[in-house]
Amino acid sequence: NAGVTQTPKFQVLKTGQSMTLQCAQDMNHEYMSWYRQDPGMGLRLIHYSVGAGITDQGEVPNGYNVSRSTTEDFPLRLLSAAPSQTSVYFCASSSAGTSNEQYFGPGTRLTVT
Amino acid sequence: GDSVTQMEGPVTLSEEAFLTINCTYTATGYPSLFWYVQYPGEGLQLLLKATKADDKGSNKGFEATYRKETTSFHLEKGSVQVSDSAVYFCALWRGSTLGRLYFGRGTQLTVWP
C-alpha cells in the first residue's frame, strides 16, 4: 500500500497561473479532504468529499475547486493563483467505519509570487 | 460550532522531562478525539485516539484521557526524548460531520538533550 500520495512535492507559481494538485489513495477510503497549513493557523479545511461524485466546502474554499470522479483520486484546482494561497497543502483520506481516523499525504509546498 | 483549543507553543523541555499539552473542545454530543503528530517536513500521523468518555488513548509512551465533564483531552508523556520534537495537533470528529475533522492550531514541542 502506498497510502495517500500527493504530487508535486514543491511548486512555484506566478500570480494568475492555474494548476492542479494531485491526490490519490489506494485504501478504498470513502472520505477525502484537502487542508492548508499556515504558520500559527493549524490546519484549515478547504474542501472534502464523502464519496465519488460528492463534494462539499470546508472553512476556506474560495479560490479552489475540487471534483471526485473516482474513489481513489481527489484533485485540487487553483484557477487563478494568488499570493495568499502560498501554503502547504495536505490531502487526507479516511474510512467511514473507523471513527474518521485520517491518513495524510506528505504535503505539497506551494509558493505564489 | 465545533472547535478545538490547545495550548499555545512553543514548548521547550529537557530530555526526560514530563510533558503536558492541554486540549479542550466544544462540540455537541459525543465526538471522537485525536492527537496527531507532525515531524519536520512530513505530513500528519495519528498518534492516539479515544472514541468515548473516560477512554484513554495511548501510543509510544503518550497518553490522553477523554474527559467529558471538563471537555478535555490533554496529552501527556512521562519522559520525553529528543525524537519527540514535533508539532502536536488535537482534533475532534462528530459522526454527523462525516469526513470533517476539526483541528487545534498545533503546539510545537522541542526537546533538548
PDB file of C-alpha atoms in Angstrom:
ATOM      1  CA  ASN A   1       0.000   0.000   0.000  1.00  0.00           C
ATOM      2  CA  ALA A   2       1.298   3.434  -0.957  1.00  0.00           C
ATOM      3  CA  GLY A   3      -1.294   5.097   1.314  1.00  0.00           C
ATOM      4  CA  VAL A   4      -2.001   8.711   0.351  1.00  0.00           C
ATOM      5  CA  THR A   5       0.220  10.192  -2.335  1.00  0.00           C
ATOM      6  CA  GLN A   6       0.472  13.822  -3.412  1.00  0.00           C
ATOM      7  CA  THR A   7       2.168  15.445  -6.365  1.00  0.00           C
ATOM      8  CA  PRO A   8       4.039  17.648  -6.824  1.00  0.00           C
ATOM      9  CA  LYS A   9       6.049  18.000  -3.616  1.00  0.00           C
ATOM     10  CA  PHE A  10       7.030  21.587  -4.370  1.00  0.00           C
ATOM     11  CA  GLN A  11       5.604  24.144  -6.789  1.00  0.00           C
ATOM     12  CA  VAL A  12       6.203  27.801  -7.583  1.00  0.00           C
ATOM     13  CA  LEU A  13       3.528  29.697  -9.490  1.00  0.00           C
ATOM     14  CA  LYS A  14       3.145  33.235 -10.706  1.00  0.00           C
ATOM     15  CA  THR A  15       0.052  35.204  -9.760  1.00  0.00           C
ATOM     16  CA  GLY A  16      -2.807  34.349 -12.089  1.00  0.00           C
ATOM     17  CA  GLN A  17      -1.500  30.953 -13.168  1.00  0.00           C
ATOM     18  CA  SER A  18      -3.584  27.849 -12.688  1.00  0.00           C
ATOM     19  CA  MET A  19      -2.578  24.383 -11.592  1.00  0.00           C
ATOM     20  CA  THR A  20      -3.880  21.151 -10.134  1.00  0.00           C
ATOM     21  CA  LEU A  21      -2.562  19.467  -7.019  1.00  0.00           C
ATOM     22  CA  GLN A  22      -2.948  15.733  -7.296  1.00  0.00           C
ATOM     23  CA  CYS A  23      -4.011  13.391  -4.510  1.00  0.00           C
ATOM     24  CA  ALA A  24      -4.562   9.652  -4.686  1.00  0.00           C
ATOM     25  CA  GLN A  25      -5.201   6.917  -2.137  1.00  0.00           C
ATOM     26  CA  ASP A  26      -5.161   3.159  -2.528  1.00  0.00           C
ATOM     27  CA  MET A  27      -7.026   2.194   0.648  1.00  0.00           C
ATOM     28  CA  ASN A  28     -10.541   2.366  -0.840  1.00  0.00           C
ATOM     29  CA  HIS A  29     -11.458   5.131   1.610  1.00  0.00           C
ATOM     30  CA  GLU A  30     -14.786   6.886   1.197  1.00  0.00           C
ATOM     31  CA  TYR A  31     -13.765  10.214   2.697  1.00  0.00           C
ATOM     32  CA  MET A  32     -11.109  12.534   1.293  1.00  0.00           C
ATOM     33  CA  SER A  33     -10.191  16.062   2.332  1.00  0.00           C
ATOM     34  CA  TRP A  34      -7.897  18.926   1.431  1.00  0.00           C
ATOM     35  CA  TYR A  35      -6.329  21.124   4.117  1.00  0.00           C
ATOM     36  CA  ARG A  36      -3.976  24.027   4.021  1.00  0.00           C
ATOM     37  CA  GLN A  37      -1.439  24.645   6.767  1.00  0.00           C
ATOM     38  CA  ASP A  38      -0.206  28.129   7.535  1.00  0.00           C
ATOM     39  CA  PRO A  39       2.036  29.224  10.432  1.00  0.00           C
ATOM     40  CA  GLY A  40       0.021  29.770  13.611  1.00  0.00           C
ATOM     41  CA  MET A  41      -3.232  28.734  11.934  1.00  0.00           C
ATOM     42  CA  GLY A  42      -3.155  24.987  12.278  1.00  0.00           C
ATOM     43  CA  LEU A  43      -4.919  23.067   9.520  1.00  0.00           C
ATOM     44  CA  ARG A  44      -7.910  24.582   7.784  1.00  0.00           C
ATOM     45  CA  LEU A  45     -10.295  22.531   5.701  1.00  0.00           C
ATOM     46  CA  ILE A  46     -10.643  23.632   2.077  1.00  0.00           C
ATOM     47  CA  HIS A  47     -12.949  21.015   0.525  1.00  0.00           C
ATOM     48  CA  TYR A  48     -13.942  17.487   1.340  1.00  0.00           C
ATOM     49  CA  SER A  49     -15.699  14.549  -0.247  1.00  0.00           C
ATOM     50  CA  VAL A  50     -17.723  11.725   1.262  1.00  0.00           C
ATOM     51  CA  GLY A  51     -17.683   9.612  -1.884  1.00  0.00           C
ATOM     52  CA  ALA A  52     -17.274   9.637  -5.642  1.00  0.00           C
ATOM     53  CA  GLY A  53     -19.369  12.413  -7.159  1.00  0.00           C
ATOM     54  CA  ILE A  54     -19.985  14.151  -3.812  1.00  0.00           C
ATOM     55  CA  THR A  55     -18.007  17.163  -2.605  1.00  0.00           C
ATOM     56  CA  ASP A  56     -18.609  19.994  -0.170  1.00  0.00           C
ATOM     57  CA  GLN A  57     -16.925  23.162   1.004  1.00  0.00           C
ATOM     58  CA  GLY A  58     -14.872  23.490   4.134  1.00  0.00           C
ATOM     59  CA  GLU A  59     -13.786  26.612   6.018  1.00  0.00           C
ATOM     60  CA  VAL A  60     -11.687  28.260   3.279  1.00  0.00           C
ATOM     61  CA  PRO A  61     -12.989  27.158  -0.156  1.00  0.00           C
ATOM     62  CA  ASN A  62     -12.602  30.414  -2.097  1.00  0.00           C
ATOM     63  CA  GLY A  63     -10.171  30.178  -4.999  1.00  0.00           C
ATOM     64  CA  TYR A  64     -10.196  26.373  -5.069  1.00  0.00           C
ATOM     65  CA  ASN A  65     -12.204  23.785  -6.975  1.00  0.00           C
ATOM     66  CA  VAL A  66     -12.448  20.039  -6.485  1.00  0.00           C
ATOM     67  CA  SER A  67     -14.093  17.067  -8.111  1.00  0.00           C
ATOM     68  CA  ARG A  68     -14.245  13.380  -7.214  1.00  0.00           C
ATOM     69  CA  SER A  69     -14.825  11.221 -10.251  1.00  0.00           C
ATOM     70  CA  THR A  70     -13.284   8.097  -8.705  1.00  0.00           C
ATOM     71  CA  THR A  71     -12.867   6.764  -5.184  1.00  0.00           C
ATOM     72  CA  GLU A  72      -9.075   6.942  -5.497  1.00  0.00           C
ATOM     73  CA  ASP A  73      -8.475  10.489  -6.749  1.00  0.00           C
ATOM     74  CA  PHE A  74      -9.302  13.910  -5.348  1.00  0.00           C
ATOM     75  CA  PRO A  75      -7.520  16.714  -7.246  1.00  0.00           C
ATOM     76  CA  LEU A  76      -7.471  20.306  -6.013  1.00  0.00           C
ATOM     77  CA  ARG A  77      -7.525  23.038  -8.658  1.00  0.00           C
ATOM     78  CA  LEU A  78      -6.304  26.591  -8.274  1.00  0.00           C
ATOM     79  CA  LEU A  79      -7.960  28.541 -11.061  1.00  0.00           C
ATOM     80  CA  SER A  80      -6.036  31.819 -10.710  1.00  0.00           C
ATOM     81  CA  ALA A  81      -3.288  31.644  -8.118  1.00  0.00           C
ATOM     82  CA  ALA A  82      -2.847  34.473  -5.614  1.00  0.00           C
ATOM     83  CA  PRO A  83      -0.007  35.134  -3.138  1.00  0.00           C
ATOM     84  CA  SER A  84      -2.492  34.426  -0.299  1.00  0.00           C
ATOM     85  CA  GLN A  85      -2.568  30.823  -1.500  1.00  0.00           C
ATOM     86  CA  THR A  86       1.087  30.326  -0.599  1.00  0.00           C
ATOM     87  CA  SER A  87       0.861  27.473   1.870  1.00  0.00           C
ATOM     88  CA  VAL A  88       1.478  23.802   2.488  1.00  0.00           C
ATOM     89  CA  TYR A  89      -1.392  21.645   1.232  1.00  0.00           C
ATOM     90  CA  PHE A  90      -2.278  18.271   2.704  1.00  0.00           C
ATOM     91  CA  CYS A  91      -4.639  15.676   1.372  1.00  0.00           C
ATOM     92  CA  ALA A  92      -6.176  13.144   3.755  1.00  0.00           C
ATOM     93  CA  SER A  93      -8.422  10.129   3.494  1.00  0.00           C
ATOM     94  CA  SER A  94     -10.405   8.015   5.925  1.00  0.00           C
ATOM     95  CA  SER A  95     -12.816   5.133   6.027  1.00  0.00           C
ATOM     96  CA  ALA A  96     -16.431   5.612   7.041  1.00  0.00           C
ATOM     97  CA  GLY A  97     -16.132   2.760   9.500  1.00  0.00           C
ATOM     98  CA  THR A  98     -13.106   3.876  11.562  1.00  0.00           C
ATOM     99  CA  SER A  99     -14.248   6.929  13.516  1.00  0.00           C
ATOM    100  CA  ASN A 100     -12.702   9.103  10.837  1.00  0.00           C
ATOM    101  CA  GLU A 101      -9.088   8.152  11.580  1.00  0.00           C
ATOM    102  CA  GLN A 102      -7.498  10.181   8.802  1.00  0.00           C
ATOM    103  CA  TYR A 103      -4.383   9.275   6.832  1.00  0.00           C
ATOM    104  CA  PHE A 104      -2.377  12.182   5.486  1.00  0.00           C
ATOM    105  CA  GLY A 105      -0.246  12.597   2.420  1.00  0.00           C
ATOM    106  CA  PRO A 106       3.261  14.112   2.610  1.00  0.00           C
ATOM    107  CA  GLY A 107       2.089  17.558   1.505  1.00  0.00           C
ATOM    108  CA  THR A 108       2.685  19.993  -1.357  1.00  0.00           C
ATOM    109  CA  ARG A 109       4.541  23.213  -0.612  1.00  0.00           C
ATOM    110  CA  LEU A 110       3.159  25.911  -2.916  1.00  0.00           C
ATOM    111  CA  THR A 111       4.632  29.365  -3.367  1.00  0.00           C
ATOM    112  CA  VAL A 112       2.805  32.020  -5.393  1.00  0.00           C
ATOM    113  CA  THR A 113       4.881  35.024  -6.405  1.00  0.00           C
TER     114      THR A 113
ATOM    115  CA  GLY B   1     -19.976  25.177  16.249  1.00  0.00           C
ATOM    116  CA  ASP B   2     -17.362  22.527  16.803  1.00  0.00           C
ATOM    117  CA  SER B   3     -13.923  23.743  17.800  1.00  0.00           C
ATOM    118  CA  VAL B   4     -10.692  22.697  19.468  1.00  0.00           C
ATOM    119  CA  THR B   5      -8.448  24.869  21.609  1.00  0.00           C
ATOM    120  CA  GLN B   6      -4.953  23.763  22.511  1.00  0.00           C
ATOM    121  CA  MET B   7      -2.217  25.442  24.462  1.00  0.00           C
ATOM    122  CA  GLU B   8      -0.037  27.886  22.628  1.00  0.00           C
ATOM    123  CA  GLY B   9       3.525  26.911  21.988  1.00  0.00           C
ATOM    124  CA  PRO B  10       6.300  26.608  21.618  1.00  0.00           C
ATOM    125  CA  VAL B  11       7.057  24.197  24.427  1.00  0.00           C
ATOM    126  CA  THR B  12      10.729  23.575  25.199  1.00  0.00           C
ATOM    127  CA  LEU B  13      11.778  20.747  27.523  1.00  0.00           C
ATOM    128  CA  SER B  14      14.886  18.893  28.523  1.00  0.00           C
ATOM    129  CA  GLU B  15      15.139  15.209  27.773  1.00  0.00           C
ATOM    130  CA  GLU B  16      13.326  13.007  30.345  1.00  0.00           C
ATOM    131  CA  ALA B  17      11.063  15.873  31.469  1.00  0.00           C
ATOM    132  CA  PHE B  18       7.306  15.419  31.900  1.00  0.00           C
ATOM    133  CA  LEU B  19       5.120  16.711  29.104  1.00  0.00           C
ATOM    134  CA  THR B  20       1.560  18.029  29.177  1.00  0.00           C
ATOM    135  CA  ILE B  21      -0.129  19.700  26.219  1.00  0.00           C
ATOM    136  CA  ASN B  22      -3.619  20.920  27.048  1.00  0.00           C
ATOM    137  CA  CYS B  23      -6.547  20.470  24.703  1.00  0.00           C
ATOM    138  CA  THR B  24     -10.186  21.412  25.253  1.00  0.00           C
ATOM    139  CA  TYR B  25     -13.054  21.116  22.833  1.00  0.00           C
ATOM    140  CA  THR B  26     -16.515  22.422  22.067  1.00  0.00           C
ATOM    141  CA  ALA B  27     -18.953  20.063  20.400  1.00  0.00           C
ATOM    142  CA  THR B  28     -22.421  18.714  20.853  1.00  0.00           C
ATOM    143  CA  GLY B  29     -22.910  15.052  21.531  1.00  0.00           C
ATOM    144  CA  TYR B  30     -20.013  12.657  21.883  1.00  0.00           C
ATOM    145  CA  PRO B  31     -17.210  13.371  19.449  1.00  0.00           C
ATOM    146  CA  SER B  32     -14.182  11.186  18.858  1.00  0.00           C
ATOM    147  CA  LEU B  33     -10.922  12.857  19.892  1.00  0.00           C
ATOM    148  CA  PHE B  34      -7.474  12.528  18.367  1.00  0.00           C
ATOM    149  CA  TRP B  35      -3.883  13.605  18.754  1.00  0.00           C
ATOM    150  CA  TYR B  36      -1.847  13.877  15.575  1.00  0.00           C
ATOM    151  CA  VAL B  37       1.917  14.449  15.347  1.00  0.00           C
ATOM    152  CA  GLN B  38       3.824  16.153  12.543  1.00  0.00           C
ATOM    153  CA  TYR B  39       7.566  15.609  12.321  1.00  0.00           C
ATOM    154  CA  PRO B  40       9.616  18.194  10.405  1.00  0.00           C
ATOM    155  CA  GLY B  41       8.958  18.109   6.676  1.00  0.00           C
ATOM    156  CA  GLU B  42       6.315  15.390   6.925  1.00  0.00           C
ATOM    157  CA  GLY B  43       2.553  15.003   6.898  1.00  0.00           C
ATOM    158  CA  LEU B  44       0.459  14.344   9.992  1.00  0.00           C
ATOM    159  CA  GLN B  45       0.361  10.925  11.619  1.00  0.00           C
ATOM    160  CA  LEU B  46      -2.239   9.689  14.054  1.00  0.00           C
ATOM    161  CA  LEU B  47      -0.655   9.393  17.497  1.00  0.00           C
ATOM    162  CA  LEU B  48      -3.627   8.224  19.565  1.00  0.00           C
ATOM    163  CA  LYS B  49      -7.385   8.446  19.780  1.00  0.00           C
ATOM    164  CA  ALA B  50     -10.363   7.992  22.100  1.00  0.00           C
ATOM    165  CA  THR B  51     -13.908   7.456  20.942  1.00  0.00           C
ATOM    166  CA  LYS B  52     -15.962   7.755  24.144  1.00  0.00           C
ATOM    167  CA  ALA B  53     -15.902   9.379  27.555  1.00  0.00           C
ATOM    168  CA  ASP B  54     -13.288   8.049  30.014  1.00  0.00           C
ATOM    169  CA  ASP B  55     -11.422   6.208  27.255  1.00  0.00           C
ATOM    170  CA  LYS B  56      -7.645   6.507  27.445  1.00  0.00           C
ATOM    171  CA  GLY B  57      -5.700   6.546  24.197  1.00  0.00           C
ATOM    172  CA  SER B  58      -2.043   5.596  24.330  1.00  0.00           C
ATOM    173  CA  ASN B  59       0.864   5.106  21.961  1.00  0.00           C
ATOM    174  CA  LYS B  60       4.676   5.439  22.094  1.00  0.00           C
ATOM    175  CA  GLY B  61       4.535   6.437  25.778  1.00  0.00           C
ATOM    176  CA  PHE B  62       1.984   9.198  25.150  1.00  0.00           C
ATOM    177  CA  GLU B  63      -1.423   9.116  26.827  1.00  0.00           C
ATOM    178  CA  ALA B  64      -4.608  11.170  26.757  1.00  0.00           C
ATOM    179  CA  THR B  65      -7.899  10.613  28.574  1.00  0.00           C
ATOM    180  CA  TYR B  66     -11.270  11.710  27.177  1.00  0.00           C
ATOM    181  CA  ARG B  67     -12.853  13.805  29.950  1.00  0.00           C
ATOM    182  CA  LYS B  68     -16.456  14.638  29.127  1.00  0.00           C
ATOM    183  CA  GLU B  69     -17.030  16.634  32.324  1.00  0.00           C
ATOM    184  CA  THR B  70     -14.197  19.050  31.550  1.00  0.00           C
ATOM    185  CA  THR B  71     -14.386  18.680  27.718  1.00  0.00           C
ATOM    186  CA  SER B  72     -10.668  17.979  27.675  1.00  0.00           C
ATOM    187  CA  PHE B  73      -8.187  15.591  26.068  1.00  0.00           C
ATOM    188  CA  HIS B  74      -4.780  16.586  27.419  1.00  0.00           C
ATOM    189  CA  LEU B  75      -1.690  14.878  26.010  1.00  0.00           C
ATOM    190  CA  GLU B  76       0.912  13.594  28.494  1.00  0.00           C
ATOM    191  CA  LYS B  77       4.207  11.755  28.425  1.00  0.00           C
ATOM    192  CA  GLY B  78       6.240  10.882  31.468  1.00  0.00           C
ATOM    193  CA  SER B  79       9.713  11.196  29.949  1.00  0.00           C
ATOM    194  CA  VAL B  80      10.228  12.938  26.614  1.00  0.00           C
ATOM    195  CA  GLN B  81      13.040  12.215  24.185  1.00  0.00           C
ATOM    196  CA  VAL B  82      14.771  14.377  21.597  1.00  0.00           C
ATOM    197  CA  SER B  83      12.994  12.316  18.943  1.00  0.00           C
ATOM    198  CA  ASP B  84       9.614  13.576  20.266  1.00  0.00           C
ATOM    199  CA  SER B  85      10.366  17.056  18.914  1.00  0.00           C
ATOM    200  CA  ALA B  86       7.474  17.773  16.550  1.00  0.00           C
ATOM    201  CA  VAL B  87       4.214  19.678  16.220  1.00  0.00           C
ATOM    202  CA  TYR B  88       1.236  18.112  18.007  1.00  0.00           C
ATOM    203  CA  PHE B  89      -2.372  18.671  16.925  1.00  0.00           C
ATOM    204  CA  CYS B  90      -5.522  17.920  18.864  1.00  0.00           C
ATOM    205  CA  ALA B  91      -8.601  17.165  16.730  1.00  0.00           C
ATOM    206  CA  LEU B  92     -12.218  16.111  17.042  1.00  0.00           C
ATOM    207  CA  TRP B  93     -14.785  14.411  14.826  1.00  0.00           C
ATOM    208  CA  ARG B  94     -18.520  14.035  15.211  1.00  0.00           C
ATOM    209  CA  GLY B  95     -20.248  11.355  13.220  1.00  0.00           C
ATOM    210  CA  SER B  96     -22.753  13.824  11.810  1.00  0.00           C
ATOM    211  CA  THR B  97     -19.946  15.814  10.168  1.00  0.00           C
ATOM    212  CA  LEU B  98     -18.887  12.789   8.109  1.00  0.00           C
ATOM    213  CA  GLY B  99     -15.408  13.403   6.689  1.00  0.00           C
ATOM    214  CA  ARG B 100     -14.621  16.602   8.603  1.00  0.00           C
ATOM    215  CA  LEU B 101     -12.019  16.803  11.350  1.00  0.00           C
ATOM    216  CA  TYR B 102     -11.689  19.965  13.440  1.00  0.00           C
ATOM    217  CA  PHE B 103      -8.081  20.743  14.395  1.00  0.00           C
ATOM    218  CA  GLY B 104      -6.478  22.877  17.041  1.00  0.00           C
ATOM    219  CA  ARG B 105      -3.711  25.251  15.963  1.00  0.00           C
ATOM    220  CA  GLY B 106      -0.900  22.908  16.909  1.00  0.00           C
ATOM    221  CA  THR B 107       1.774  23.023  19.613  1.00  0.00           C
ATOM    222  CA  GLN B 108       5.449  22.966  18.699  1.00  0.00           C
ATOM    223  CA  LEU B 109       7.488  20.793  21.076  1.00  0.00           C
ATOM    224  CA  THR B 110      11.290  20.996  21.179  1.00  0.00           C
ATOM    225  CA  VAL B 111      13.226  18.611  23.392  1.00  0.00           C
ATOM    226  CA  TRP B 112      16.872  19.372  24.173  1.00  0.00           C
ATOM    227  CA  PRO B 113      19.401  16.688  25.157  1.00  0.00           C
TER     228      PRO B 113
END
